[in-house]
mmCIF file of C-alpha atoms in Angstrom:
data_model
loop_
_atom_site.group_PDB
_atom_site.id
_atom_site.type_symbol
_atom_site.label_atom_id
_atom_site.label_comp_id
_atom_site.label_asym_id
_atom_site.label_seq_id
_atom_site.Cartn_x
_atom_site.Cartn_y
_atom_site.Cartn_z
ATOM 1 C CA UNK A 1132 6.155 2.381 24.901
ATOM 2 C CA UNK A 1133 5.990 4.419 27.827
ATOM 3 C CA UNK A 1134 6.004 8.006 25.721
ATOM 4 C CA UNK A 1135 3.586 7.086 23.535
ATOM 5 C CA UNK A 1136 1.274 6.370 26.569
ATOM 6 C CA UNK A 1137 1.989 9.481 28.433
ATOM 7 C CA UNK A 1138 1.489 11.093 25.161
ATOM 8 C CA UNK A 1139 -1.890 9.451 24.139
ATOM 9 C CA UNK A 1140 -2.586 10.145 27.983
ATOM 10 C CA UNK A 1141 -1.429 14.087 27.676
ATOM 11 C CA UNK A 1142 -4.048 13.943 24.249
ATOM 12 C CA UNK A 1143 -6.833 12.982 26.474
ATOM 13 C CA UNK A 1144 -6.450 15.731 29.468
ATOM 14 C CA UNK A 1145 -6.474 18.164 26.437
ATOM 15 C CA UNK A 1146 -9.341 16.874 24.877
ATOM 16 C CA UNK A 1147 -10.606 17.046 28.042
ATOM 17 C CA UNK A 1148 -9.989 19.963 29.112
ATOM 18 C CA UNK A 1149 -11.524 21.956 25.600
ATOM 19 C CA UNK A 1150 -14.689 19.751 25.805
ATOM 20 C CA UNK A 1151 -15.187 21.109 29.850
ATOM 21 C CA UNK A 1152 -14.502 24.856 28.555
ATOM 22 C CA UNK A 1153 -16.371 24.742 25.513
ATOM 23 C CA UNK A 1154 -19.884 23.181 27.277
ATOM 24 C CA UNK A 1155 -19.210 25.805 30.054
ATOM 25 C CA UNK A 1156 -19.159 28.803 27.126
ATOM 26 C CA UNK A 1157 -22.276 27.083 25.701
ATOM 27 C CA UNK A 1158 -24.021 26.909 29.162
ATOM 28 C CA UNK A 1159 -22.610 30.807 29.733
ATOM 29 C CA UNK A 1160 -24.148 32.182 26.545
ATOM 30 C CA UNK A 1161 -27.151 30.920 27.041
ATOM 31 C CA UNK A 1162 -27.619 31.870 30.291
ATOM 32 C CA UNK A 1163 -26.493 35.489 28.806
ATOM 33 C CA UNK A 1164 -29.078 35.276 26.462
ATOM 34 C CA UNK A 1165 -31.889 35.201 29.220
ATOM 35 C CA UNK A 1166 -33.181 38.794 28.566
ATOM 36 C CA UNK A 1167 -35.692 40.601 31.685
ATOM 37 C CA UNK A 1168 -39.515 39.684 30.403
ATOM 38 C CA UNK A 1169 -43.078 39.856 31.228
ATOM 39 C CA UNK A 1170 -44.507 36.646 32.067
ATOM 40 C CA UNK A 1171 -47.780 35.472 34.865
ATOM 41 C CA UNK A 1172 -50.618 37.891 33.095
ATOM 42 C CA UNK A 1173 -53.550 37.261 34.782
ATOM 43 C CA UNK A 1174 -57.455 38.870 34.665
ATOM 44 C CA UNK A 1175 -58.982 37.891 38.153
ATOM 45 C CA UNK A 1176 -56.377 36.063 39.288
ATOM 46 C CA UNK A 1177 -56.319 33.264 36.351
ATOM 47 C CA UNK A 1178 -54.367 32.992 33.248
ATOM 48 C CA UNK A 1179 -56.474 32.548 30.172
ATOM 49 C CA UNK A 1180 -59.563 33.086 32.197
ATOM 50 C CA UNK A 1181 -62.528 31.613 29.858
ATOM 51 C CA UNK A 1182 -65.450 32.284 32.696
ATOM 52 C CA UNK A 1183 -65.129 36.387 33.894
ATOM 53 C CA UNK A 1184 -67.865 36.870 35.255
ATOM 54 C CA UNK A 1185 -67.569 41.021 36.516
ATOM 55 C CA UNK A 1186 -67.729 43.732 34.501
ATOM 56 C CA UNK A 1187 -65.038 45.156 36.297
ATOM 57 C CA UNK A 1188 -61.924 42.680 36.078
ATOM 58 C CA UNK A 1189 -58.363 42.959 37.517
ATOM 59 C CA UNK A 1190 -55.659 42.288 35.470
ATOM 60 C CA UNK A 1191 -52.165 41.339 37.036
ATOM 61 C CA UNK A 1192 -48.428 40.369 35.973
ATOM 62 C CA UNK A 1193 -44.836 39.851 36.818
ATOM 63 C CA UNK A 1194 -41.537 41.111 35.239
ATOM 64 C CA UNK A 1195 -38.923 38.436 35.347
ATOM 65 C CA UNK A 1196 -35.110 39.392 35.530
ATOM 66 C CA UNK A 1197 -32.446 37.734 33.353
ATOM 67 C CA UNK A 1198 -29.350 35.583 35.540
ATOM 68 C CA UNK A 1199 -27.600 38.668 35.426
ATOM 69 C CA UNK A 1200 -29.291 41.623 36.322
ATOM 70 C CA UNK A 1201 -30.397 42.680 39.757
ATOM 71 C CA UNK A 1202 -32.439 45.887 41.304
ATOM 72 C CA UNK A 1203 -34.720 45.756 38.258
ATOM 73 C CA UNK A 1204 -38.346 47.323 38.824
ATOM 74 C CA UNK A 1205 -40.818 48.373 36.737
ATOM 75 C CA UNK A 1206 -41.450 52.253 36.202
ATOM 76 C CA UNK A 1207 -44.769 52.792 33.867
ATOM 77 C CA UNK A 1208 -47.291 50.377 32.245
ATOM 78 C CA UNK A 1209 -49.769 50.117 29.966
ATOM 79 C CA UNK A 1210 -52.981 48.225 29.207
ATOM 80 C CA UNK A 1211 -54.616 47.475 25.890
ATOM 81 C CA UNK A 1212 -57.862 45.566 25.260
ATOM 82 C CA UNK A 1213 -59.088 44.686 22.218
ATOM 83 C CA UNK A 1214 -62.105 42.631 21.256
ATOM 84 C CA UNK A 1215 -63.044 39.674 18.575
ATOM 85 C CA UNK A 1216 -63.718 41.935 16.010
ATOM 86 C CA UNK A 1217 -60.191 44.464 16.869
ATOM 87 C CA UNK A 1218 -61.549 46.946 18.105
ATOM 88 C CA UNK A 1219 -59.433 48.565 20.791
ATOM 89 C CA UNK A 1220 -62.144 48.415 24.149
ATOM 90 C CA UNK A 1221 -59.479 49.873 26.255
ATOM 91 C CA UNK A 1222 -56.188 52.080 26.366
ATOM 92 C CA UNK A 1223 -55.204 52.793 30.230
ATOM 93 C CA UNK A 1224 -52.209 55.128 28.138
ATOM 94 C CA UNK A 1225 -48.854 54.909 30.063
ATOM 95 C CA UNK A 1226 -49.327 55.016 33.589
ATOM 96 C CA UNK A 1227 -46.878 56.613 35.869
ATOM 97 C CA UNK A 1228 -46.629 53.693 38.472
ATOM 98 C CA UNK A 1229 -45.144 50.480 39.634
ATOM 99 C CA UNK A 1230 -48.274 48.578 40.750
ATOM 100 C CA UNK A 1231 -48.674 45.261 38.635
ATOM 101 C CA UNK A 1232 -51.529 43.888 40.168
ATOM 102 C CA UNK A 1233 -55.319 44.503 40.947
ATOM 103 C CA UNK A 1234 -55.502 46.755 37.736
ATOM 104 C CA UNK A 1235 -59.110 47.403 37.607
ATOM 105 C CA UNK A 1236 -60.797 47.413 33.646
ATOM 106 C CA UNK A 1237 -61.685 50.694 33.091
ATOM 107 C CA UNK A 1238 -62.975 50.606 29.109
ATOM 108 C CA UNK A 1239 -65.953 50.294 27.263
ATOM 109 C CA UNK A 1240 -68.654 47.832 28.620
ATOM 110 C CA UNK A 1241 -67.514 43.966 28.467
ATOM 111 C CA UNK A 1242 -69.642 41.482 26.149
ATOM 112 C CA UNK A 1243 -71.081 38.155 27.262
ATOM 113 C CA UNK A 1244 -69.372 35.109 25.804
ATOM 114 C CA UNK A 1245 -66.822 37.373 24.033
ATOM 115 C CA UNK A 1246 -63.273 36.569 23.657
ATOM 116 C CA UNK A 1247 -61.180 39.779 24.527
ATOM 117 C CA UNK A 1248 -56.977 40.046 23.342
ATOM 118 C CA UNK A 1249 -54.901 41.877 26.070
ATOM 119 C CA UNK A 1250 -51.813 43.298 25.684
ATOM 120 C CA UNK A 1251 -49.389 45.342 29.126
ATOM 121 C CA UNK A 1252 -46.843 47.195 28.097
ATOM 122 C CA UNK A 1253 -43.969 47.976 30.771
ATOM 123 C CA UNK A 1254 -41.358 50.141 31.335
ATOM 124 C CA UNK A 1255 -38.623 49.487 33.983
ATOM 125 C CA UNK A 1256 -35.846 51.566 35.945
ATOM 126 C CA UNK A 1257 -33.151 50.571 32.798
ATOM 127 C CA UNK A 1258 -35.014 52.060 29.820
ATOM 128 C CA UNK A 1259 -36.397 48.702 28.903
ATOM 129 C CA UNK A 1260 -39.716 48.360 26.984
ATOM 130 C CA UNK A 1261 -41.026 44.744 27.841
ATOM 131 C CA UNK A 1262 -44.705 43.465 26.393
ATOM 132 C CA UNK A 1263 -46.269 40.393 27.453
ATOM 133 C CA UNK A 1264 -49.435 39.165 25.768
ATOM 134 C CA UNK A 1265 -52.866 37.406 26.516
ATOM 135 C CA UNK A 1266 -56.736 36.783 26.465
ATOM 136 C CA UNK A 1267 -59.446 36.092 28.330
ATOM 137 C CA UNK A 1268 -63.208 35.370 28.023
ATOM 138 C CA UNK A 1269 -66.592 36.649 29.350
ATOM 139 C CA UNK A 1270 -69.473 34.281 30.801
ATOM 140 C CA UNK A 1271 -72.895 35.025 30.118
ATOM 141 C CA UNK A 1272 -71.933 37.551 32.993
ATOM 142 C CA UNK A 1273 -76.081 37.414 33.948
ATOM 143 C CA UNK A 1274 -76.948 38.570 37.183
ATOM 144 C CA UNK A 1275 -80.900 37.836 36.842
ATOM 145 C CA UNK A 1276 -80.500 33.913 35.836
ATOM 146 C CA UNK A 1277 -82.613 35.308 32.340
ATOM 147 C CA UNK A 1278 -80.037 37.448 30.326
ATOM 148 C CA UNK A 1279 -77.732 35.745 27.836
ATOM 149 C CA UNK A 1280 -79.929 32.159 28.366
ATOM 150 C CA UNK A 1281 -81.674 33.027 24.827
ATOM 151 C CA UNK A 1282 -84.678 32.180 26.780
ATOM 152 C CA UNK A 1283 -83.609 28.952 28.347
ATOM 153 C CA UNK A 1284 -85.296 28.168 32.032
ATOM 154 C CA UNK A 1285 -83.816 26.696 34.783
ATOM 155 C CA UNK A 1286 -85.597 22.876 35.190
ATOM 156 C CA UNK A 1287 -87.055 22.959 39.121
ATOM 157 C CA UNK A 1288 -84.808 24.864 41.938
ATOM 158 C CA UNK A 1289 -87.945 26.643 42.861
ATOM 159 C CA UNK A 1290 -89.738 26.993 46.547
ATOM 160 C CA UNK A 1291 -92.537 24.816 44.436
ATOM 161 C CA UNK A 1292 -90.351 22.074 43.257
ATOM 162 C CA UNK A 1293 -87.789 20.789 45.871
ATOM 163 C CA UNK A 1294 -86.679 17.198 46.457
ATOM 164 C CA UNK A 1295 -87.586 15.482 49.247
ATOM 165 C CA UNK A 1296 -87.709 12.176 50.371
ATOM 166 C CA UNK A 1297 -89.187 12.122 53.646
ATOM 167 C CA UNK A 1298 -87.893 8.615 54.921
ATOM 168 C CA UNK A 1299 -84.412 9.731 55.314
ATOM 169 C CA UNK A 1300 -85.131 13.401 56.707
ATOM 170 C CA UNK A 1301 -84.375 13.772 60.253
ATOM 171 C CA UNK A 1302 -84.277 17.472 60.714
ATOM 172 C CA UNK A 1303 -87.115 19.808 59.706
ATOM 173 C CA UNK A 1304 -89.845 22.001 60.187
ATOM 174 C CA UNK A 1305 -93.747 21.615 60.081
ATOM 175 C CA UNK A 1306 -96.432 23.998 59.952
ATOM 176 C CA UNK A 1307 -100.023 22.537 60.947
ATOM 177 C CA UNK A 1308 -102.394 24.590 59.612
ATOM 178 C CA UNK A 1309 -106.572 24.045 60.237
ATOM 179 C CA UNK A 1310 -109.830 25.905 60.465
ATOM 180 C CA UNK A 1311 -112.839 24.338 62.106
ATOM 181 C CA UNK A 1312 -116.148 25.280 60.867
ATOM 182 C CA UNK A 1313 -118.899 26.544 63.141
ATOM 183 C CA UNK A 1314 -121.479 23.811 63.209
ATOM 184 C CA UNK A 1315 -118.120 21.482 63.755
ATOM 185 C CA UNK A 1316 -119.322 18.503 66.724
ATOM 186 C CA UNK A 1317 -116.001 16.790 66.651
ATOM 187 C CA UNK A 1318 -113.459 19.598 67.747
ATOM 188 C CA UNK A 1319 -110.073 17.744 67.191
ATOM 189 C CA UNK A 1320 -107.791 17.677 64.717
ATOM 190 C CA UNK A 1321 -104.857 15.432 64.257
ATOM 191 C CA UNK A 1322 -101.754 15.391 62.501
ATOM 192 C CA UNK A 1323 -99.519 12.509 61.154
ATOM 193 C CA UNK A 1324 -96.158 12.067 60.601
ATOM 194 C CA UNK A 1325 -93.521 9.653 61.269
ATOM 195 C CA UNK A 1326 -95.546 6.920 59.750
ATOM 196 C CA UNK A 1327 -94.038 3.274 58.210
ATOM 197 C CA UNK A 1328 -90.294 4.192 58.902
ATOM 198 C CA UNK A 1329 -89.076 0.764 57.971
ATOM 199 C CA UNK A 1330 -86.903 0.117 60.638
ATOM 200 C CA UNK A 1331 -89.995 -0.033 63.144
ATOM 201 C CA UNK A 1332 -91.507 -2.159 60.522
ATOM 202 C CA UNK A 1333 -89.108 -5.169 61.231
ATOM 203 C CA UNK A 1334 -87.830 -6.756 64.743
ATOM 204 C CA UNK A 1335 -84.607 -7.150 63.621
ATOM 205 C CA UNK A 1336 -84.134 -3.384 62.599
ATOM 206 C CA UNK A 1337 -84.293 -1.772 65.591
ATOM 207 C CA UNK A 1338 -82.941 -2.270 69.462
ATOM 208 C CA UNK A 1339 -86.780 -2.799 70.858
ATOM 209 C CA UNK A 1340 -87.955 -5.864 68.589
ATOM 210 C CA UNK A 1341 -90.927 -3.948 67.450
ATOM 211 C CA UNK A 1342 -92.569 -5.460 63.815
ATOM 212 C CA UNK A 1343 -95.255 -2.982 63.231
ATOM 213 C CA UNK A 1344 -98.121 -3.416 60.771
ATOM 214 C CA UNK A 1345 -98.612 -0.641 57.557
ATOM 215 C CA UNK A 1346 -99.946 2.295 59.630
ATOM 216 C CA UNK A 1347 -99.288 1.255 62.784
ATOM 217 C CA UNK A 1348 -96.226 3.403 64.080
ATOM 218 C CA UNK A 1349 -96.613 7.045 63.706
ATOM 219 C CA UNK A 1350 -96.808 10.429 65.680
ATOM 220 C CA UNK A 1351 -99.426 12.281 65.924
ATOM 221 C CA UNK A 1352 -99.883 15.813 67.211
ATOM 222 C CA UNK A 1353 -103.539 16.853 67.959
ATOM 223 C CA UNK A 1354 -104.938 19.814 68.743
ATOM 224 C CA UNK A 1355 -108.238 19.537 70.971
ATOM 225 C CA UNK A 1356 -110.378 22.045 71.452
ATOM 226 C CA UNK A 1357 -113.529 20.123 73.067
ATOM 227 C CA UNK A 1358 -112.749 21.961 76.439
ATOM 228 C CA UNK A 1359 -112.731 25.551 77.567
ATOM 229 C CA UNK A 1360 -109.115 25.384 77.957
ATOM 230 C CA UNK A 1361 -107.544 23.959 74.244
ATOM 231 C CA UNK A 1362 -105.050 21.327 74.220
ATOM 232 C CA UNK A 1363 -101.921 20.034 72.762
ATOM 233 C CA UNK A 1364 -101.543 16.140 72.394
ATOM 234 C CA UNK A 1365 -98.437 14.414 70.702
ATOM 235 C CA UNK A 1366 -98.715 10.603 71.059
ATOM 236 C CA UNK A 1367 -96.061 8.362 69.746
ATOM 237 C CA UNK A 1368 -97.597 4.915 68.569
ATOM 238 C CA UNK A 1369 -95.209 2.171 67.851
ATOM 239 C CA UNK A 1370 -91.956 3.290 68.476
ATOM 240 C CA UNK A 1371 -91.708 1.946 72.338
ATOM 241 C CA UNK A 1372 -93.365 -1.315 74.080
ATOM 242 C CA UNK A 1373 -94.546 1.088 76.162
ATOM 243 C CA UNK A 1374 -96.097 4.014 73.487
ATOM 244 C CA UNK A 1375 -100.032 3.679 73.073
ATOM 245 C CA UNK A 1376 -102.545 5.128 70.992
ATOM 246 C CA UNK A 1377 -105.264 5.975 73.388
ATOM 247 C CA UNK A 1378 -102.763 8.032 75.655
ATOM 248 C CA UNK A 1379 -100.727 11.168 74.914
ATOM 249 C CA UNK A 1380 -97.004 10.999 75.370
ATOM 250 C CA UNK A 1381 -97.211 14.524 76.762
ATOM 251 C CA UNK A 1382 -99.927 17.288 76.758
ATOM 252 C CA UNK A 1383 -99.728 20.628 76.270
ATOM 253 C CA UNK A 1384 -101.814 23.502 77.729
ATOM 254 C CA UNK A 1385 -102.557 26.088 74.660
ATOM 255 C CA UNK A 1386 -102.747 29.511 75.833
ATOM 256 C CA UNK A 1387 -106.100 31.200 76.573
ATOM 257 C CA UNK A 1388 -104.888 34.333 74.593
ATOM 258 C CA UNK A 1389 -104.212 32.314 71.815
ATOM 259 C CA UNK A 1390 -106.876 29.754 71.123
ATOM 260 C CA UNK A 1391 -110.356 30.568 72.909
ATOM 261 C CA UNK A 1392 -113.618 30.475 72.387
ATOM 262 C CA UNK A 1393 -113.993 33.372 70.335
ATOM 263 C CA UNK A 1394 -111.213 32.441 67.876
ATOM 264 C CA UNK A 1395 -111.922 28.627 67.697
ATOM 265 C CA UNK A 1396 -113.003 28.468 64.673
ATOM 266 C CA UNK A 1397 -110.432 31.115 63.192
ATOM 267 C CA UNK A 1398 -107.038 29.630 60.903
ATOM 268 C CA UNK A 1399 -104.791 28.319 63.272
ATOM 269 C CA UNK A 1400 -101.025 26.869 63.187
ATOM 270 C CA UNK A 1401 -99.184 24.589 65.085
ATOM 271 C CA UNK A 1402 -95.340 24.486 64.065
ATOM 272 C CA UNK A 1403 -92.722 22.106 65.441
ATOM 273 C CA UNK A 1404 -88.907 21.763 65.241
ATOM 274 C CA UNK A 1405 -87.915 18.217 64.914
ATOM 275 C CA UNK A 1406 -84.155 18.217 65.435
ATOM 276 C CA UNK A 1407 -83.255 14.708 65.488
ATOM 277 C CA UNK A 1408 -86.371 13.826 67.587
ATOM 278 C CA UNK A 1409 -86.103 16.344 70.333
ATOM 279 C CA UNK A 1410 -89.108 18.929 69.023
ATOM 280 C CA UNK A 1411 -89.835 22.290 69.939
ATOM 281 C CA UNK A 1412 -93.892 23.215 69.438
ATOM 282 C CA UNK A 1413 -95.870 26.431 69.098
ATOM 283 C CA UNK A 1414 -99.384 27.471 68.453
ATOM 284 C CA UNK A 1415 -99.568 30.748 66.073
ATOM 285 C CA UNK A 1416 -95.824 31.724 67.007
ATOM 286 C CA UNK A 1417 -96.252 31.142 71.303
ATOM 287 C CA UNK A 1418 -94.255 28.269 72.125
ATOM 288 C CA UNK A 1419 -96.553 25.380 73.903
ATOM 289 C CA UNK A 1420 -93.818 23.229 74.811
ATOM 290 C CA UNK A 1421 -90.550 21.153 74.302
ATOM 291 C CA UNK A 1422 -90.374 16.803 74.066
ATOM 292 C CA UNK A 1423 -87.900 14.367 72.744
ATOM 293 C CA UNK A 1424 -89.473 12.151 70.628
ATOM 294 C CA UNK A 1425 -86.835 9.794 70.073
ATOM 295 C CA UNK A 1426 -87.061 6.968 72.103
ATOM 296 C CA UNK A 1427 -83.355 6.404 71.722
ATOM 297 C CA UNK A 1428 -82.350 9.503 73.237
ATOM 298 C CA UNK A 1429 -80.662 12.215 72.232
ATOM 299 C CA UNK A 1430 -78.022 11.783 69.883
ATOM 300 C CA UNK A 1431 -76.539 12.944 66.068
ATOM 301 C CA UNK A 1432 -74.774 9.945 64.995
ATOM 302 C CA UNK A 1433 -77.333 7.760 63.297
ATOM 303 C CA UNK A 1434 -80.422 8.705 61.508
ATOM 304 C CA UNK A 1435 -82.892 9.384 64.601
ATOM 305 C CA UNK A 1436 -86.381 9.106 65.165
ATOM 306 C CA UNK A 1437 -88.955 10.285 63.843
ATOM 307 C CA UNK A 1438 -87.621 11.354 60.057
ATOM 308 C CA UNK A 1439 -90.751 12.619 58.125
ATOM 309 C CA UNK A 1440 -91.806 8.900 57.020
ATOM 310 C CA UNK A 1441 -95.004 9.096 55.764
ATOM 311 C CA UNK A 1442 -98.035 11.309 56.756
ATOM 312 C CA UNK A 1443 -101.704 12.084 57.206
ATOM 313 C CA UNK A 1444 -104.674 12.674 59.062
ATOM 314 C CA UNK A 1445 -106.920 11.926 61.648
ATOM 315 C CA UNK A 1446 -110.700 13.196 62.442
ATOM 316 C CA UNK A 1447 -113.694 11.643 63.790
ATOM 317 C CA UNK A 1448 -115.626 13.559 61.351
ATOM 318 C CA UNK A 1449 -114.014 14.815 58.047
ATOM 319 C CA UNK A 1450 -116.937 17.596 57.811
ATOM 320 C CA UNK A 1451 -115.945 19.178 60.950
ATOM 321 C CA UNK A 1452 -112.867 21.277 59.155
ATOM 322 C CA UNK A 1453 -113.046 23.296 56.263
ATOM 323 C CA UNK A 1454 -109.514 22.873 55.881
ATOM 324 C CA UNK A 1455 -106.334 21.238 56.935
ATOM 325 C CA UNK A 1456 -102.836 21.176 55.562
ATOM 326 C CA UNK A 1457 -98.965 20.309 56.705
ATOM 327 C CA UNK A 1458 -95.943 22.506 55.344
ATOM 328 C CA UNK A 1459 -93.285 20.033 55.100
ATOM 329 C CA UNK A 1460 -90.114 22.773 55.524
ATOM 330 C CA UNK A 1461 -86.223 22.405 55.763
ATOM 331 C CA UNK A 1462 -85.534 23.159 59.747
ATOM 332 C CA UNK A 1463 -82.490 26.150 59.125
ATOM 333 C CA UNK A 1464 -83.213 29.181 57.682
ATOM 334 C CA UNK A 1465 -84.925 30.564 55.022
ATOM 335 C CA UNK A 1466 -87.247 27.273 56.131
ATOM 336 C CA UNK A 1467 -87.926 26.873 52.818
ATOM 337 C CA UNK A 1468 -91.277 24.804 52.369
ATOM 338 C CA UNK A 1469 -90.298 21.539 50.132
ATOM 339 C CA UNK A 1470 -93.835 20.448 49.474
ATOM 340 C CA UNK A 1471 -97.682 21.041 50.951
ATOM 341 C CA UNK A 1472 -100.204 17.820 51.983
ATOM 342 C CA UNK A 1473 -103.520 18.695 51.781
ATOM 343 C CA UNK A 1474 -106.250 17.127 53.805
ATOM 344 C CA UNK A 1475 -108.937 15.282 51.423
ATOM 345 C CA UNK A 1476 -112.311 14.447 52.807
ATOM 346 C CA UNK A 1477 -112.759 11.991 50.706
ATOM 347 C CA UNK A 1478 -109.702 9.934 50.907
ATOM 348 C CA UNK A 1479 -111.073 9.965 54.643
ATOM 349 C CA UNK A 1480 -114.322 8.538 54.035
ATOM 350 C CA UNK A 1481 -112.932 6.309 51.171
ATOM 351 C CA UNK A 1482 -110.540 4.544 54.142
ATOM 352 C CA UNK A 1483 -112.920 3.737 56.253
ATOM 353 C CA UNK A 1484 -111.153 4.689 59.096
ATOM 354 C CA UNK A 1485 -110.823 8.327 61.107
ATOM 355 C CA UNK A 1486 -107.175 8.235 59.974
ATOM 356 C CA UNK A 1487 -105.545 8.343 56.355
ATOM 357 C CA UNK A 1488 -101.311 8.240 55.893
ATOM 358 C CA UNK A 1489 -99.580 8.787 52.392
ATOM 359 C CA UNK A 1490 -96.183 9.469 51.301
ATOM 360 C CA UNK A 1491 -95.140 13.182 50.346
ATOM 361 C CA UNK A 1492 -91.681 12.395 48.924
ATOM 362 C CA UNK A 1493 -91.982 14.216 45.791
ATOM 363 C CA UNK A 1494 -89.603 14.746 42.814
ATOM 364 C CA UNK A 1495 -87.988 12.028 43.238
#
């Protein structure tokens, strides 16, 4: 009994033993097998690129060494293009060099939405020839938003079609703009904005209690021109227990140079800042003044006062200006203007009232 154990056990160690070499001789030749190989082709960086954009792409690659070898570099390559139809765009011939990426295109000109074949040929230091093989393809590669649309159009994006709603815009720029005619008895001309922000529109929305009335909170920037010596009010109406409507907030002296007696009844601007309440002013590009509007403070983490609610006008007499519009404007630069109010006479006469508000948010 014992022998024919230590035999059956002597049968298994064998067995063993040949299974261990033979997967090791598998594992061996197939890691012999491995042979050096082009592999990562790239044309701006991305395999398969379906969106090139330049007429000028680079075109990239990597040789990869079998288990075995070591001290393997590329010597020479070679670059072939050829387009949907087989036509061969580009042959860089066999180039003298070891550089595998940032191959600039240097064939014929590349077509919009074209799919292009690619082929790199390279030599390395061991006589090998090694190919590796891809594509890519071209966007409507247009430079001028026109070519390769077939005529399409872009729908809005212009300076004349911008989004804005003004209730939740707490950084921007205005531009003022009036002319007062000669004959004009009434020589003031006021501005609106910051009208109806909801939040001053019910006592439990904001830290003062206030619960205005439609039309009742607002800030208005007038321009008064009754003296020799013109005049900048801002008043701020309904944001404070303390705000009124009969008394500026603060006054600004205008400049003789730059509104007079002369030029009174010349196109005139008044642009402010409003950076989260705290507003910079000038009359025809001479700053008047600085005031923070906000009766909060100053302060960026919560929507401040005033946003550009709604907005209006305010005369005694409608007749007395020819003309009278705001520029509603992003505050950083370009300061592209998002959309134009223009002052109606007869929405002014229709209220019943020296004052008129409405709601520019546009595009909505």
């Amino acid at each position: 009994m014992v022998n024919v154990f230590l035999e059956r056990l002597k049968c298994l160690f064998v067995n063993l033993f040949l299974g261990i070499t033979f997967a090791t001789a598998i594992l061996f030749c197939v890691s012999c097998t491995e042979k050096n190989k082009i592999e990562g082709l790239t044309v701006e960086y991305t395999e398969n690129y379906i969106c090139v954009d330049t007429k000028e792409p680079r075109f990239g690659w990597r040789m990869k060494s079998d288990n075995n070898s070591r001290c393997i570099f590329q010597t020479a390559y070679q670059i072939e293009v050829i387009d949907e139809d087989g036509n061969n765009v580009w042959n860089s011939g066999k180039i003298e060099s070891d550089q595998s990426q940032n191959i600039i295109y240097n064939g014929e000109t590349l077509l919009p939405k074209t799919r292009y074949d690619w082929t790199v040929t390279v030599w390395n230091n061991i006589g090998e020839e090694l190919t590796g093989k891809s594509w890519f393809e071209t966007s409507l590669m247009s430079s001028n938003d026109i070519d390769g649309w077939n005529g399409a159009k872009w729908i809005g994006g212009s300076d004349d079609d911008m989004v804005l709603y003004s209730h939740y815009l707490p950084v921007f720029k205005m531009n003022l703009s009036f002319k007062m005619k000669d004959e004009a008895e009434q020589k003031k001309v006021g501005f609106i904005y910051g009208a109806n922000d909801e939040r001053l529109m019910d006592s439990n929305k904001n830290i003062y209690h206030i619960a205005n009335l439609k039309d009742e909170s607002y800030v208005k920037v007038e321009v008064d021109m009754s003296n020799a010596l013109a005049v900048l009010n801002v008043y701020r109406v309904g944001y404070h227990n303390d705000d009124r409507a009969d008394k500026p907030l603060v006054a600004f002296s205008i400049q003789s140079n730059v509104i007079n007696k002369s030029n009174a009844t010349a196109k005139h601007t008044v642009t402010l800042y409003s950076n989260l309440g705290f507003t910079a002013f000038y009359v025809d590009g001479n700053k008047v003044g600085e005031f923070n509007l906000n009766p909060l403070g100053r302060g960026g983490d919560f929507i401040a006062f005033p946003v550009v609610g709604d907005v209006g006008f305010t005369l005694l007499s409608a007749n007395d200006f020819s003309e009278a519009t705001m520029d509603i404007c992003n505050f950083r630069s370009p300061e592209n203007r998002i959309t134009t109010v223009v002052m109606e006479p007869e929405k002014l006469k229709s209220s019943g009232k020296d004052i008129y508000i409405e709601n520019p948010s546009c595009n909505l």
